[in-house]
Amino acid sequence: DQQVKQNSPSLSVQEGRISILNCDYTNSMFDYFLWYKKYPAEGPTFLISISSIKDKNEDGRFTVFLNKSAKHLSLHIVPSQPGDSAVYFCAALTSGTYKYIFGTGTRLKVLA
Amino acid sequence: GAVVSQHPSRVICKSGTSVKIECRSLDFQATTMFWYRQFPKQSLMLMATSNEGSKATYEQGVEKDKFLINHASLTLSTLTVTSAHPEDSSFYICSATPGLAGGPLSNEQFFGPGTRLTVL
């Protein structure tokens, strides 16, 4: 039972354009969400997070949007850069617990 | 700040041997550490959680006798894969948090660079 899903396994975007990565979840108890970036053979690197009391959080080129009614979040990267090419994981958890539930990842390729 | 290291970064061993992987928090005290496993092109799956000084809590389906976890200090946790077999070949990643599992800081996890285990 995959509680957190990233339905697009891969995405290609031209440099300078916007990258939009999507994530859907099923568990309504999740109230904290994170996005991580991962290169092959490396550990995940934290990008940005959002609490369920917000619907948007922005940090530089990265913005996360949360739609609680749709149980959907998205990560926007603008402008996209070739160095952004990596696998992006969303993760969800219920505050007060420790258990990250990771999505299956989306491989982003930014074309120069 | 919040750096987590893992050693070794990759290890190749023969079937039947045991392998120990170390996870260290370098600049903070990690009350709780987590061990994940990632198969190729798949998500990270939580294997177990350990609080310093207590026994690890294993996720369903993870054999605690095969994957021994020790969290003896606030900066070090070890995962020992006992009697390794080729199906144990995977990418193992640890993470650490300064908070107690279930506590107010437990949203933040800092990940190590991972260890690639290959069992021949």
Short mmCIF file of C-alpha atoms in Angstrom, two decimals:
data_model
loop_
_atom_site.label_atom_id
_atom_site.label_comp_id
_atom_site.label_asym_id
_atom_site.label_seq_id
_atom_site.Cartn_x
_atom_site.Cartn_y
_atom_site.Cartn_z
CA ASP A 1 0.00 0.00 0.00
CA GLN A 2 1.84 3.04 -1.30
CA GLN A 3 0.70 5.92 0.88
CA VAL A 4 2.81 8.47 -0.96
CA LYS A 5 2.94 8.37 -4.72
CA GLN A 6 4.89 10.22 -7.34
CA ASN A 7 3.20 9.18 -10.54
CA SER A 8 5.77 10.60 -12.91
CA PRO A 9 8.93 8.52 -12.80
CA SER A 10 10.77 11.01 -14.97
CA LEU A 11 10.56 14.58 -16.23
CA SER A 12 12.62 16.53 -18.73
CA VAL A 13 12.65 20.32 -18.73
CA GLN A 14 14.56 22.90 -20.67
CA GLU A 15 17.02 25.04 -18.75
CA GLY A 16 15.41 28.26 -17.54
CA ARG A 17 11.89 26.86 -17.61
CA ILE A 18 9.78 25.75 -14.67
CA SER A 19 9.96 22.20 -13.33
CA ILE A 20 6.85 20.92 -11.57
CA LEU A 21 7.09 17.73 -9.60
CA ASN A 22 3.96 16.21 -8.14
CA CYS A 23 3.21 14.05 -5.15
CA ASP A 24 -0.06 12.53 -3.93
CA TYR A 25 -0.79 10.99 -0.58
CA THR A 26 -3.62 8.97 0.87
CA ASN A 27 -3.21 9.21 4.62
CA SER A 28 -5.10 12.20 6.02
CA MET A 29 -3.04 11.98 9.22
CA PHE A 30 0.03 13.27 7.41
CA ASP A 31 0.60 16.88 8.41
CA TYR A 32 4.20 17.56 7.45
CA PHE A 33 5.74 17.13 4.04
CA LEU A 34 9.28 17.37 2.76
CA TRP A 35 11.08 17.31 -0.55
CA TYR A 36 14.50 15.76 -0.92
CA LYS A 37 16.93 15.71 -3.80
CA LYS A 38 19.09 12.68 -4.35
CA TYR A 39 22.02 11.95 -6.61
CA PRO A 40 23.00 8.33 -7.38
CA ALA A 41 24.97 6.65 -4.62
CA GLU A 42 24.42 9.59 -2.28
CA GLY A 43 22.06 10.25 0.59
CA PRO A 44 19.03 12.53 0.16
CA THR A 45 19.53 16.25 0.60
CA PHE A 46 16.76 18.27 2.18
CA LEU A 47 15.23 20.91 -0.07
CA ILE A 48 12.10 22.33 1.45
CA SER A 49 9.25 21.37 3.72
CA ILE A 50 5.72 22.45 4.47
CA SER A 51 3.39 22.03 7.37
CA SER A 52 -0.26 21.32 6.75
CA ILE A 53 -1.22 24.63 8.31
CA LYS A 54 0.23 26.31 5.23
CA ASP A 55 -0.55 25.95 1.57
CA LYS A 56 2.67 27.39 0.23
CA ASN A 57 6.29 27.65 1.26
CA GLU A 58 8.98 29.33 -0.76
CA ASP A 59 12.76 29.18 -0.56
CA GLY A 60 14.67 30.79 -3.38
CA ARG A 61 13.98 28.93 -6.61
CA PHE A 62 11.97 26.27 -4.81
CA THR A 63 8.30 26.55 -3.89
CA VAL A 64 6.14 23.83 -2.44
CA PHE A 65 2.37 23.96 -2.72
CA LEU A 66 0.04 21.89 -0.61
CA ASN A 67 -3.59 21.14 -1.46
CA LYS A 68 -4.93 19.31 1.57
CA SER A 69 -8.39 18.68 0.16
CA ALA A 70 -6.84 16.97 -2.86
CA LYS A 71 -4.08 15.36 -0.78
CA HIS A 72 -1.61 16.70 -3.28
CA LEU A 73 1.60 18.62 -3.12
CA SER A 74 3.90 19.92 -5.76
CA LEU A 75 7.41 21.26 -5.97
CA HIS A 76 8.10 24.09 -8.39
CA ILE A 77 11.64 24.89 -9.43
CA VAL A 78 12.10 28.08 -11.37
CA PRO A 79 14.24 28.73 -13.22
CA SER A 80 15.45 25.18 -13.68
CA GLN A 81 19.19 24.66 -13.95
CA PRO A 82 21.21 21.68 -15.24
CA GLY A 83 22.52 21.15 -11.70
CA ASP A 84 18.97 20.44 -10.61
CA SER A 85 19.08 17.15 -12.52
CA ALA A 86 18.58 14.47 -9.87
CA VAL A 87 15.91 12.24 -8.38
CA TYR A 88 13.40 14.09 -6.23
CA PHE A 89 11.56 12.37 -3.41
CA CYS A 90 8.63 13.70 -1.48
CA ALA A 91 8.15 12.44 2.05
CA ALA A 92 5.25 12.69 4.44
CA LEU A 93 4.85 12.16 8.12
CA THR A 94 2.55 12.79 11.01
CA SER A 95 4.07 15.30 13.45
CA GLY A 96 5.02 13.68 16.70
CA THR A 97 5.99 10.48 14.95
CA TYR A 98 9.29 9.72 13.35
CA LYS A 99 8.32 7.77 10.33
CA TYR A 100 9.02 9.35 6.97
CA ILE A 101 7.01 7.76 4.19
CA PHE A 102 8.82 8.37 0.96
CA GLY A 103 7.35 8.52 -2.51
CA THR A 104 8.86 6.54 -5.34
CA GLY A 105 10.79 9.46 -6.74
CA THR A 106 10.82 11.48 -9.95
CA ARG A 107 13.96 11.72 -12.04
CA LEU A 108 14.34 15.29 -13.25
CA LYS A 109 16.56 16.05 -16.19
CA VAL A 110 17.20 19.69 -17.00
CA LEU A 111 18.43 20.11 -20.53
CA ALA A 112 20.97 22.79 -21.30
CA GLY B 1 25.86 22.00 10.57
CA ALA B 2 23.83 18.77 10.86
CA VAL B 3 26.28 16.53 9.05
CA VAL B 4 25.88 12.78 9.09
CA SER B 5 28.61 10.48 7.84
CA GLN B 6 28.59 6.81 6.94
CA HIS B 7 31.43 4.36 6.68
CA PRO B 8 32.22 2.56 4.49
CA SER B 9 30.77 4.19 1.41
CA ARG B 10 30.84 0.88 -0.40
CA VAL B 11 31.65 -2.67 0.59
CA ILE B 12 31.87 -5.93 -1.28
CA CYS B 13 31.75 -9.13 0.71
CA LYS B 14 31.35 -12.85 0.24
CA SER B 15 28.10 -14.60 0.97
CA GLY B 16 27.88 -15.74 4.57
CA THR B 17 30.05 -13.01 6.04
CA SER B 18 28.90 -10.16 8.26
CA VAL B 19 29.27 -6.50 7.42
CA LYS B 20 29.16 -3.55 9.78
CA ILE B 21 28.11 -0.09 8.63
CA GLU B 22 28.72 2.94 10.83
CA CYS B 23 26.61 6.07 10.97
CA ARG B 24 27.91 9.14 12.80
CA SER B 25 26.43 12.52 13.52
CA LEU B 26 29.40 14.85 13.31
CA ASP B 27 28.16 18.10 14.78
CA PHE B 28 25.10 17.28 16.82
CA GLN B 29 23.92 14.69 19.28
CA ALA B 30 21.60 12.27 17.55
CA THR B 31 19.10 11.01 20.05
CA THR B 32 17.41 9.02 17.33
CA MET B 33 18.88 7.38 14.27
CA PHE B 34 17.16 5.66 11.40
CA TRP B 35 18.25 3.04 8.91
CA TYR B 36 16.81 2.92 5.42
CA ARG B 37 17.28 0.64 2.49
CA GLN B 38 16.91 1.55 -1.15
CA PHE B 39 16.66 -0.89 -4.02
CA PRO B 40 17.50 0.34 -7.51
CA LYS B 41 14.94 2.81 -8.84
CA GLN B 42 12.78 2.39 -5.77
CA SER B 43 11.91 4.46 -2.77
CA LEU B 44 13.71 4.58 0.53
CA MET B 45 12.21 2.09 2.93
CA LEU B 46 12.60 2.53 6.67
CA MET B 47 14.14 -0.55 8.24
CA ALA B 48 14.47 0.42 11.87
CA THR B 49 14.62 3.24 14.37
CA SER B 50 16.92 3.42 17.32
CA ASN B 51 17.03 5.71 20.30
CA GLU B 52 20.35 6.00 22.07
CA GLY B 53 20.73 3.43 24.79
CA SER B 54 17.68 1.38 23.94
CA LYS B 55 16.80 -1.43 21.60
CA ALA B 56 15.96 -0.64 18.01
CA THR B 57 12.41 -0.75 16.73
CA TYR B 58 12.17 -2.68 13.50
CA GLU B 59 9.64 -2.17 10.76
CA GLN B 60 7.39 -5.02 9.76
CA GLY B 61 9.16 -7.54 7.58
CA VAL B 62 12.68 -6.59 8.67
CA GLU B 63 14.54 -9.41 10.39
CA LYS B 64 16.04 -8.06 13.59
CA ASP B 65 18.40 -11.02 13.92
CA LYS B 66 19.77 -10.37 10.48
CA PHE B 67 20.07 -6.61 10.70
CA LEU B 68 21.60 -5.85 14.08
CA ILE B 69 21.46 -2.24 15.15
CA ASN B 70 23.44 -0.72 17.98
CA HIS B 71 23.08 2.89 19.08
CA ALA B 72 25.53 2.97 21.94
CA SER B 73 26.32 6.67 21.92
CA LEU B 74 24.67 9.93 20.93
CA THR B 75 26.83 10.20 17.84
CA LEU B 76 27.16 6.63 16.58
CA SER B 77 24.85 3.92 15.35
CA THR B 78 25.92 0.75 13.63
CA LEU B 79 24.06 -1.62 11.36
CA THR B 80 25.47 -5.12 11.06
CA VAL B 81 24.21 -7.30 8.25
CA THR B 82 24.80 -10.80 9.53
CA SER B 83 25.40 -13.79 7.28
CA ALA B 84 24.94 -11.61 4.24
CA HIS B 85 23.47 -13.06 1.06
CA PRO B 86 23.26 -11.65 -2.46
CA GLU B 87 19.66 -10.54 -1.86
CA ASP B 88 20.97 -8.24 0.88
CA SER B 89 22.84 -6.26 -1.75
CA SER B 90 21.40 -2.79 -1.61
CA PHE B 91 22.04 0.84 -0.77
CA TYR B 92 21.79 1.45 2.96
CA ILE B 93 21.24 4.98 4.23
CA CYS B 94 21.14 6.23 7.77
CA SER B 95 19.63 9.40 9.08
CA ALA B 96 19.73 11.12 12.41
CA THR B 97 17.67 13.57 14.37
CA PRO B 98 18.51 15.49 17.50
CA GLY B 99 15.03 14.82 18.80
CA LEU B 100 13.48 11.79 20.41
CA ALA B 101 11.28 9.72 18.13
CA GLY B 102 7.84 11.11 18.70
CA GLY B 103 9.13 14.36 20.16
CA PRO B 104 8.84 17.92 18.87
CA LEU B 105 12.07 17.83 16.90
CA SER B 106 11.47 14.52 15.20
CA ASN B 107 10.35 16.11 11.94
CA GLU B 108 13.93 16.88 11.04
CA GLN B 109 16.10 14.07 9.77
CA PHE B 110 19.58 14.51 8.36
CA PHE B 111 20.77 11.84 5.99
CA GLY B 112 24.13 10.22 5.55
CA PRO B 113 25.67 9.65 2.11
CA GLY B 114 24.75 5.97 2.06
CA THR B 115 26.63 2.67 1.84
CA ARG B 116 26.53 0.47 -1.23
CA LEU B 117 26.65 -3.19 -0.13
CA THR B 118 27.37 -5.86 -2.71
CA VAL B 119 27.28 -9.48 -1.60
CA LEU B 120 28.91 -11.93 -3.98
#
